[in-house]
mmCIF file of N, CA and C in Angstrom:
data_model
loop_
_atom_site.group_PDB
_atom_site.id
_atom_site.type_symbol
_atom_site.label_atom_id
_atom_site.label_comp_id
_atom_site.label_asym_id
_atom_site.label_seq_id
_atom_site.Cartn_x
_atom_site.Cartn_y
_atom_site.Cartn_z
ATOM 1 N N MET A 1 37.916 12.396 -48.716
ATOM 2 C CA MET A 1 37.517 12.690 -47.343
ATOM 3 C C MET A 1 36.047 13.119 -47.337
ATOM 4 N N ASP A 2 35.259 12.550 -46.435
ATOM 5 C CA ASP A 2 33.846 12.922 -46.429
ATOM 6 C C ASP A 2 33.641 14.303 -45.800
ATOM 7 N N HIS A 3 32.419 14.809 -45.987
ATOM 8 C CA HIS A 3 32.100 16.180 -45.583
ATOM 9 C C HIS A 3 32.284 16.424 -44.080
ATOM 10 N N VAL A 4 31.898 15.443 -43.258
ATOM 11 C CA VAL A 4 32.012 15.603 -41.799
ATOM 12 C C VAL A 4 33.471 15.769 -41.400
ATOM 13 N N ASN A 5 34.349 14.903 -41.923
ATOM 14 C CA ASN A 5 35.773 15.012 -41.602
ATOM 15 C C ASN A 5 36.351 16.328 -42.111
ATOM 16 N N GLN A 6 35.942 16.741 -43.304
ATOM 17 C CA GLN A 6 36.407 18.006 -43.888
ATOM 18 C C GLN A 6 35.997 19.180 -42.996
ATOM 19 N N THR A 7 34.753 19.151 -42.534
ATOM 20 C CA THR A 7 34.247 20.215 -41.661
ATOM 21 C C THR A 7 35.026 20.256 -40.349
ATOM 22 N N GLU A 8 35.255 19.090 -39.747
ATOM 23 C CA GLU A 8 36.015 19.028 -38.489
ATOM 24 C C GLU A 8 37.447 19.531 -38.685
ATOM 25 N N LEU A 9 38.048 19.171 -39.806
ATOM 26 C CA LEU A 9 39.410 19.608 -40.110
ATOM 27 C C LEU A 9 39.464 21.130 -40.239
ATOM 28 N N LEU A 10 38.506 21.701 -40.948
ATOM 29 C CA LEU A 10 38.472 23.162 -41.116
ATOM 30 C C LEU A 10 38.206 23.857 -39.781
ATOM 31 N N LYS A 11 37.332 23.277 -38.961
ATOM 32 C CA LYS A 11 37.046 23.849 -37.643
ATOM 33 C C LYS A 11 38.313 23.859 -36.791
ATOM 34 N N THR A 12 39.060 22.754 -36.833
ATOM 35 C CA THR A 12 40.327 22.658 -36.095
ATOM 36 C C THR A 12 41.305 23.717 -36.593
ATOM 37 N N LYS A 13 41.361 23.924 -37.903
ATOM 38 C CA LYS A 13 42.262 24.927 -38.467
ATOM 39 C C LYS A 13 41.884 26.336 -38.012
ATOM 40 N N VAL A 14 40.582 26.617 -37.941
ATOM 41 C CA VAL A 14 40.130 27.931 -37.453
ATOM 42 C C VAL A 14 40.571 28.109 -36.007
ATOM 43 N N LEU A 15 40.343 27.094 -35.179
ATOM 44 C CA LEU A 15 40.731 27.184 -33.765
ATOM 45 C C LEU A 15 42.243 27.353 -33.617
ATOM 46 N N ARG A 16 43.021 26.663 -34.452
ATOM 47 C CA ARG A 16 44.485 26.835 -34.428
ATOM 48 C C ARG A 16 44.878 28.257 -34.813
ATOM 49 N N SER A 17 44.195 28.801 -35.814
ATOM 50 C CA SER A 17 44.476 30.185 -36.237
ATOM 51 C C SER A 17 44.205 31.158 -35.098
ATOM 52 N N LEU A 18 43.150 30.899 -34.328
ATOM 53 C CA LEU A 18 42.840 31.764 -33.184
ATOM 54 C C LEU A 18 43.936 31.665 -32.129
ATOM 55 N N GLY A 19 44.452 30.457 -31.918
ATOM 56 C CA GLY A 19 45.560 30.265 -30.979
ATOM 57 C C GLY A 19 46.806 31.010 -31.426
ATOM 58 N N MET A 20 47.081 30.948 -32.730
ATOM 59 C CA MET A 20 48.250 31.682 -33.265
ATOM 60 C C MET A 20 48.060 33.185 -33.111
ATOM 61 N N ALA A 21 46.858 33.672 -33.358
ATOM 62 C CA ALA A 21 46.573 35.105 -33.203
ATOM 63 C C ALA A 21 46.767 35.524 -31.750
ATOM 64 N N GLN A 22 46.345 34.675 -30.823
ATOM 65 C CA GLN A 22 46.523 34.961 -29.391
ATOM 66 C C GLN A 22 48.014 35.066 -29.054
ATOM 67 N N ARG A 23 48.788 34.091 -29.516
ATOM 68 C CA ARG A 23 50.229 34.110 -29.226
ATOM 69 C C ARG A 23 50.930 35.301 -29.886
ATOM 70 N N ALA A 24 50.387 35.752 -31.010
ATOM 71 C CA ALA A 24 50.978 36.888 -31.721
ATOM 72 C C ALA A 24 50.497 38.226 -31.144
ATOM 73 N N GLY A 25 49.616 38.159 -30.153
ATOM 74 C CA GLY A 25 49.096 39.391 -29.553
ATOM 75 C C GLY A 25 48.109 40.109 -30.455
ATOM 76 N N ARG A 26 47.448 39.367 -31.341
ATOM 77 C CA ARG A 26 46.521 39.960 -32.304
ATOM 78 C C ARG A 26 45.087 39.516 -32.051
ATOM 79 N N LEU A 27 44.764 39.233 -30.772
ATOM 80 C CA LEU A 27 43.433 38.770 -30.417
ATOM 81 C C LEU A 27 43.070 39.279 -29.028
ATOM 82 N N ALA A 28 41.844 39.727 -28.876
ATOM 83 C CA ALA A 28 41.327 40.122 -27.562
ATOM 84 C C ALA A 28 40.192 39.167 -27.231
ATOM 85 N N SER A 29 40.048 38.803 -25.950
ATOM 86 C CA SER A 29 38.995 37.861 -25.593
ATOM 87 C C SER A 29 38.248 38.320 -24.356
ATOM 88 N N GLY A 30 37.046 37.786 -24.210
ATOM 89 C CA GLY A 30 36.178 38.175 -23.106
ATOM 90 C C GLY A 30 35.310 39.344 -23.552
ATOM 91 N N GLU A 31 34.136 39.457 -22.940
ATOM 92 C CA GLU A 31 33.185 40.469 -23.389
ATOM 93 C C GLU A 31 33.721 41.892 -23.273
ATOM 94 N N PHE A 32 34.343 42.219 -22.142
ATOM 95 C CA PHE A 32 34.829 43.589 -21.941
ATOM 96 C C PHE A 32 35.880 43.969 -22.978
ATOM 97 N N MET A 33 36.881 43.105 -23.163
ATOM 98 C CA MET A 33 37.964 43.413 -24.113
ATOM 99 C C MET A 33 37.466 43.421 -25.557
ATOM 100 N N THR A 34 36.566 42.494 -25.881
ATOM 101 C CA THR A 34 36.014 42.457 -27.235
ATOM 102 C C THR A 34 35.288 43.767 -27.529
ATOM 103 N N GLU A 35 34.466 44.190 -26.588
ATOM 104 C CA GLU A 35 33.712 45.439 -26.756
ATOM 105 C C GLU A 35 34.655 46.641 -26.905
ATOM 106 N N LYS A 36 35.687 46.659 -26.095
ATOM 107 C CA LYS A 36 36.671 47.744 -26.134
ATOM 108 C C LYS A 36 37.346 47.824 -27.512
ATOM 109 N N GLU A 37 37.719 46.666 -28.063
ATOM 110 C CA GLU A 37 38.394 46.637 -29.366
ATOM 111 C C GLU A 37 37.447 47.035 -30.506
ATOM 112 N N ILE A 38 36.171 46.697 -30.376
ATOM 113 C CA ILE A 38 35.182 47.117 -31.385
ATOM 114 C C ILE A 38 35.084 48.638 -31.371
ATOM 115 N N GLN A 39 34.912 49.203 -30.189
ATOM 116 C CA GLN A 39 34.692 50.648 -30.063
ATOM 117 C C GLN A 39 35.920 51.466 -30.418
ATOM 118 N N SER A 40 37.110 50.856 -30.353
ATOM 119 C CA SER A 40 38.331 51.587 -30.720
ATOM 120 C C SER A 40 38.705 51.319 -32.187
ATOM 121 N N PHE A 41 37.795 50.626 -32.910
ATOM 122 C CA PHE A 41 37.992 50.333 -34.338
ATOM 123 C C PHE A 41 39.210 49.452 -34.620
ATOM 124 N N ARG A 42 39.700 48.704 -33.618
ATOM 125 C CA ARG A 42 40.837 47.807 -33.851
ATOM 126 C C ARG A 42 40.391 46.404 -34.249
ATOM 127 N N ALA A 43 39.159 46.025 -33.889
ATOM 128 C CA ALA A 43 38.664 44.681 -34.209
ATOM 129 C C ALA A 43 38.466 44.549 -35.720
ATOM 130 N N THR A 44 38.978 43.453 -36.281
ATOM 131 C CA THR A 44 38.785 43.184 -37.711
ATOM 132 C C THR A 44 37.769 42.071 -37.919
ATOM 133 N N LEU A 45 37.471 41.313 -36.860
ATOM 134 C CA LEU A 45 36.457 40.253 -36.888
ATOM 135 C C LEU A 45 36.064 39.941 -35.455
ATOM 136 N N VAL A 46 34.766 39.789 -35.215
ATOM 137 C CA VAL A 46 34.285 39.399 -33.893
ATOM 138 C C VAL A 46 33.663 38.011 -34.007
ATOM 139 N N ILE A 47 34.077 37.123 -33.112
ATOM 140 C CA ILE A 47 33.550 35.758 -33.067
ATOM 141 C C ILE A 47 32.853 35.574 -31.727
ATOM 142 N N VAL A 48 31.608 35.130 -31.789
ATOM 143 C CA VAL A 48 30.858 34.837 -30.572
ATOM 144 C C VAL A 48 30.522 33.345 -30.586
ATOM 145 N N ALA A 49 30.703 32.693 -29.450
ATOM 146 C CA ALA A 49 30.426 31.256 -29.351
ATOM 147 C C ALA A 49 28.955 30.976 -29.629
ATOM 148 N N GLU A 50 28.714 29.858 -30.304
ATOM 149 C CA GLU A 50 27.335 29.468 -30.619
ATOM 150 C C GLU A 50 26.524 29.187 -29.361
ATOM 151 N N ASP A 51 27.197 28.803 -28.271
ATOM 152 C CA ASP A 51 26.472 28.522 -27.033
ATOM 153 C C ASP A 51 26.465 29.712 -26.066
ATOM 154 N N ALA A 52 26.850 30.883 -26.551
ATOM 155 C CA ALA A 52 26.731 32.103 -25.737
ATOM 156 C C ALA A 52 25.246 32.457 -25.633
ATOM 157 N N SER A 53 24.895 33.281 -24.667
ATOM 158 C CA SER A 53 23.485 33.650 -24.502
ATOM 159 C C SER A 53 23.001 34.446 -25.710
ATOM 160 N N GLU A 54 21.702 34.375 -25.949
ATOM 161 C CA GLU A 54 21.113 35.132 -27.066
ATOM 162 C C GLU A 54 21.364 36.633 -26.871
ATOM 163 N N GLN A 55 21.347 37.070 -25.623
ATOM 164 C CA GLN A 55 21.592 38.484 -25.310
ATOM 165 C C GLN A 55 23.009 38.892 -25.725
ATOM 166 N N THR A 56 23.985 38.035 -25.448
ATOM 167 C CA THR A 56 25.376 38.307 -25.822
ATOM 168 C C THR A 56 25.513 38.358 -27.347
ATOM 169 N N LYS A 57 24.921 37.382 -28.029
ATOM 170 C CA LYS A 57 24.993 37.350 -29.493
ATOM 171 C C LYS A 57 24.385 38.617 -30.085
ATOM 172 N N LYS A 58 23.206 38.998 -29.557
ATOM 173 C CA LYS A 58 22.509 40.181 -30.069
ATOM 174 C C LYS A 58 23.335 41.448 -29.829
ATOM 175 N N LYS A 59 23.909 41.559 -28.632
ATOM 176 C CA LYS A 59 24.715 42.732 -28.283
ATOM 177 C C LYS A 59 25.876 42.897 -29.266
ATOM 178 N N PHE A 60 26.617 41.812 -29.503
ATOM 179 C CA PHE A 60 27.774 41.913 -30.393
ATOM 180 C C PHE A 60 27.364 42.040 -31.856
ATOM 181 N N ARG A 61 26.283 41.371 -32.249
ATOM 182 C CA ARG A 61 25.792 41.506 -33.627
ATOM 183 C C ARG A 61 25.443 42.978 -33.906
ATOM 184 N N ASN A 62 24.738 43.612 -32.969
ATOM 185 C CA ASN A 62 24.347 45.012 -33.135
ATOM 186 C C ASN A 62 25.554 45.946 -33.145
ATOM 187 N N LYS A 63 26.495 45.717 -32.224
ATOM 188 C CA LYS A 63 27.698 46.558 -32.181
ATOM 189 C C LYS A 63 28.490 46.424 -33.475
ATOM 190 N N CYS A 64 28.621 45.199 -33.963
ATOM 191 C CA CYS A 64 29.388 44.969 -35.188
ATOM 192 C C CYS A 64 28.705 45.607 -36.395
ATOM 193 N N GLU A 65 27.381 45.558 -36.425
ATOM 194 C CA GLU A 65 26.662 46.225 -37.517
ATOM 195 C C GLU A 65 26.920 47.727 -37.463
ATOM 196 N N PHE A 66 26.837 48.290 -36.270
ATOM 197 C CA PHE A 66 27.033 49.731 -36.112
ATOM 198 C C PHE A 66 28.451 50.158 -36.506
ATOM 199 N N TYR A 67 29.454 49.390 -36.081
ATOM 200 C CA TYR A 67 30.849 49.730 -36.354
ATOM 201 C C TYR A 67 31.372 49.113 -37.660
ATOM 202 N N GLU A 68 30.477 48.403 -38.368
ATOM 203 C CA GLU A 68 30.815 47.781 -39.660
ATOM 204 C C GLU A 68 32.007 46.826 -39.559
ATOM 205 N N ILE A 69 31.893 45.910 -38.607
ATOM 206 C CA ILE A 69 32.919 44.895 -38.374
ATOM 207 C C ILE A 69 32.285 43.527 -38.649
ATOM 208 N N PRO A 70 32.966 42.650 -39.393
ATOM 209 C CA PRO A 70 32.422 41.314 -39.623
ATOM 210 C C PRO A 70 32.162 40.582 -38.300
ATOM 211 N N PHE A 71 31.077 39.821 -38.271
ATOM 212 C CA PHE A 71 30.640 39.120 -37.072
ATOM 213 C C PHE A 71 30.259 37.690 -37.442
ATOM 214 N N VAL A 72 30.715 36.717 -36.663
ATOM 215 C CA VAL A 72 30.304 35.330 -36.877
ATOM 216 C C VAL A 72 30.028 34.638 -35.542
ATOM 217 N N CYS A 73 29.135 33.662 -35.589
ATOM 218 C CA CYS A 73 28.939 32.742 -34.466
ATOM 219 C C CYS A 73 29.663 31.463 -34.855
ATOM 220 N N PHE A 74 30.513 30.978 -33.960
ATOM 221 C CA PHE A 74 31.329 29.808 -34.282
ATOM 222 C C PHE A 74 31.736 29.077 -33.017
ATOM 223 N N SER A 75 31.685 27.765 -33.037
ATOM 224 C CA SER A 75 32.225 26.897 -32.000
ATOM 225 C C SER A 75 31.505 27.071 -30.656
ATOM 226 N N THR A 76 32.143 26.617 -29.596
ATOM 227 C CA THR A 76 31.570 26.723 -28.249
ATOM 228 C C THR A 76 32.488 27.569 -27.372
ATOM 229 N N MET A 77 31.954 28.023 -26.248
ATOM 230 C CA MET A 77 32.767 28.827 -25.323
ATOM 231 C C MET A 77 33.974 28.025 -24.848
ATOM 232 N N GLY A 78 33.767 26.745 -24.572
ATOM 233 C CA GLY A 78 34.865 25.897 -24.107
ATOM 234 C C GLY A 78 35.949 25.738 -25.153
ATOM 235 N N GLU A 79 35.548 25.478 -26.406
ATOM 236 C CA GLU A 79 36.528 25.299 -27.480
ATOM 237 C C GLU A 79 37.270 26.594 -27.795
ATOM 238 N N LEU A 80 36.559 27.722 -27.779
ATOM 239 C CA LEU A 80 37.227 29.008 -28.039
ATOM 240 C C LEU A 80 38.259 29.293 -26.953
ATOM 241 N N GLY A 81 37.877 29.087 -25.696
ATOM 242 C CA GLY A 81 38.804 29.316 -24.593
ATOM 243 C C GLY A 81 40.020 28.406 -24.687
ATOM 244 N N LYS A 82 39.768 27.125 -24.936
ATOM 245 C CA LYS A 82 40.851 26.146 -25.031
ATOM 246 C C LYS A 82 41.814 26.507 -26.171
ATOM 247 N N ALA A 83 41.263 26.954 -27.293
ATOM 248 C CA ALA A 83 42.081 27.292 -28.469
ATOM 249 C C ALA A 83 43.084 28.403 -28.168
ATOM 250 N N ILE A 84 42.697 29.317 -27.268
ATOM 251 C CA ILE A 84 43.588 30.447 -26.971
ATOM 252 C C ILE A 84 44.279 30.291 -25.615
ATOM 253 N N GLY A 85 44.126 29.109 -25.007
ATOM 254 C CA GLY A 85 44.826 28.830 -23.755
ATOM 255 C C GLY A 85 44.244 29.531 -22.550
ATOM 256 N N LYS A 86 42.922 29.731 -22.550
ATOM 257 C CA LYS A 86 42.268 30.416 -21.430
ATOM 258 C C LYS A 86 41.015 29.642 -21.014
ATOM 259 N N GLU A 87 40.303 30.208 -20.026
ATOM 260 C CA GLU A 87 39.018 29.633 -19.613
ATOM 261 C C GLU A 87 38.011 29.855 -20.737
ATOM 262 N N GLN A 88 36.787 29.404 -20.520
ATOM 263 C CA GLN A 88 35.733 29.593 -21.524
ATOM 264 C C GLN A 88 35.639 31.050 -21.947
ATOM 265 N N ARG A 89 35.412 31.255 -23.226
ATOM 266 C CA ARG A 89 35.261 32.608 -23.761
ATOM 267 C C ARG A 89 34.023 32.662 -24.646
ATOM 268 N N ALA A 90 33.137 33.635 -24.371
ATOM 269 C CA ALA A 90 31.925 33.807 -25.185
ATOM 270 C C ALA A 90 32.230 34.642 -26.424
ATOM 271 N N SER A 91 33.248 35.509 -26.327
ATOM 272 C CA SER A 91 33.529 36.390 -27.466
ATOM 273 C C SER A 91 35.027 36.628 -27.633
ATOM 274 N N LEU A 92 35.415 36.795 -28.894
ATOM 275 C CA LEU A 92 36.798 37.094 -29.267
ATOM 276 C C LEU A 92 36.785 38.184 -30.322
ATOM 277 N N ALA A 93 37.828 38.984 -30.342
ATOM 278 C CA ALA A 93 38.000 39.967 -31.417
ATOM 279 C C ALA A 93 39.374 39.762 -32.026
ATOM 280 N N LEU A 94 39.405 39.482 -33.323
ATOM 281 C CA LEU A 94 40.688 39.429 -34.031
ATOM 282 C C LEU A 94 41.095 40.863 -34.340
ATOM 283 N N LEU A 95 42.406 41.121 -34.264
ATOM 284 C CA LEU A 95 42.912 42.484 -34.443
ATOM 285 C C LEU A 95 43.900 42.535 -35.600
ATOM 286 N N ASP A 96 43.705 41.679 -36.583
ATOM 287 C CA ASP A 96 44.673 41.571 -37.665
ATOM 288 C C ASP A 96 43.958 41.122 -38.944
ATOM 289 N N GLU A 97 44.140 41.887 -40.021
ATOM 290 C CA GLU A 97 43.472 41.564 -41.296
ATOM 291 C C GLU A 97 43.894 40.205 -41.840
ATOM 292 N N GLY A 98 45.162 39.840 -41.693
ATOM 293 C CA GLY A 98 45.660 38.567 -42.197
ATOM 294 C C GLY A 98 44.984 37.387 -41.519
ATOM 295 N N PHE A 99 44.932 37.415 -40.179
ATOM 296 C CA PHE A 99 44.258 36.349 -39.448
ATOM 297 C C PHE A 99 42.768 36.333 -39.791
ATOM 298 N N THR A 100 42.174 37.516 -39.895
ATOM 299 C CA THR A 100 40.746 37.608 -40.211
ATOM 300 C C THR A 100 40.442 36.975 -41.561
ATOM 301 N N LYS A 101 41.252 37.306 -42.562
ATOM 302 C CA LYS A 101 41.040 36.752 -43.897
ATOM 303 C C LYS A 101 41.158 35.228 -43.878
ATOM 304 N N ALA A 102 42.173 34.708 -43.189
ATOM 305 C CA ALA A 102 42.385 33.257 -43.111
ATOM 306 C C ALA A 102 41.203 32.570 -42.417
ATOM 307 N N VAL A 103 40.742 33.141 -41.318
ATOM 308 C CA VAL A 103 39.634 32.548 -40.564
ATOM 309 C C VAL A 103 38.338 32.596 -41.379
ATOM 310 N N LEU A 104 38.040 33.740 -41.995
ATOM 311 C CA LEU A 104 36.802 33.855 -42.767
ATOM 312 C C LEU A 104 36.789 32.906 -43.964
ATOM 313 N N THR A 105 37.944 32.726 -44.606
ATOM 314 C CA THR A 105 38.042 31.802 -45.740
ATOM 315 C C THR A 105 37.682 30.394 -45.299
ATOM 316 N N LYS A 106 38.231 29.966 -44.156
ATOM 317 C CA LYS A 106 37.939 28.619 -43.643
ATOM 318 C C LYS A 106 36.476 28.501 -43.221
ATOM 319 N N LEU A 107 35.941 29.536 -42.588
ATOM 320 C CA LEU A 107 34.544 29.493 -42.150
ATOM 321 C C LEU A 107 33.591 29.433 -43.343
ATOM 322 N N GLU A 108 33.923 30.123 -44.416
ATOM 323 C CA GLU A 108 33.089 30.060 -45.617
ATOM 324 C C GLU A 108 33.066 28.644 -46.177
ATOM 325 N N GLN A 109 34.205 27.952 -46.129
ATOM 326 C CA GLN A 109 34.273 26.575 -46.630
ATOM 327 C C GLN A 109 33.409 25.647 -45.777
ATOM 328 N N ILE A 110 33.350 25.913 -44.473
ATOM 329 C CA ILE A 110 32.521 25.120 -43.576
ATOM 330 C C ILE A 110 31.052 25.470 -43.799
ATOM 331 N N GLY A 111 30.824 26.739 -44.134
ATOM 332 C CA GLY A 111 29.455 27.234 -44.189
ATOM 333 C C GLY A 111 29.044 27.750 -42.813
ATOM 334 N N GLY A 112 30.054 28.048 -41.992
ATOM 335 C CA GLY A 112 29.789 28.465 -40.612
ATOM 336 C C GLY A 112 29.715 29.962 -40.445
ATOM 337 N N ARG A 113 29.702 30.667 -41.525
ATOM 338 C CA ARG A 113 29.646 32.128 -41.442
ATOM 339 C C ARG A 113 28.196 32.531 -41.411
ATOM 340 N N GLN A 114 27.663 32.722 -40.216
ATOM 341 C CA GLN A 114 26.221 32.943 -40.070
ATOM 342 C C GLN A 114 25.822 34.376 -40.383
ATOM 343 N N HIS A 115 26.709 35.293 -40.166
ATOM 344 C CA HIS A 115 26.322 36.686 -40.366
ATOM 345 C C HIS A 115 27.571 37.530 -40.541
ATOM 346 N N GLU A 116 27.522 38.413 -41.494
ATOM 347 C CA GLU A 116 28.606 39.379 -41.608
ATOM 348 C C GLU A 116 28.013 40.716 -41.926
ATOM 349 N N SER A 117 28.511 41.729 -41.227
ATOM 350 C CA SER A 117 28.003 43.081 -41.500
ATOM 351 C C SER A 117 28.907 43.760 -42.503
#
């Protein structure tokens, strides 16, 4: 399998994992809920869409650095929303170490892990 197909397959797997986390009640989405989960120390990973505003990315990157929570930019707002069965989402917070580990492993294989605090 060539690299492009491998990357797309891994991206699909990450999005599926986010959908499973949503159904399991282990994911918060939207800026307000993501921020709330970071500040309550429940977030185990924060994902911000690559097409979110620079201000949004900076806000969550800084919060995650302060609270020592892993942070990544991944996918688009439309794809993140679709993966969890909602409208577009600029930010998500995973609330489960198992899902976080699975997602980060796949993102590392893609090389899509842009930043981690």
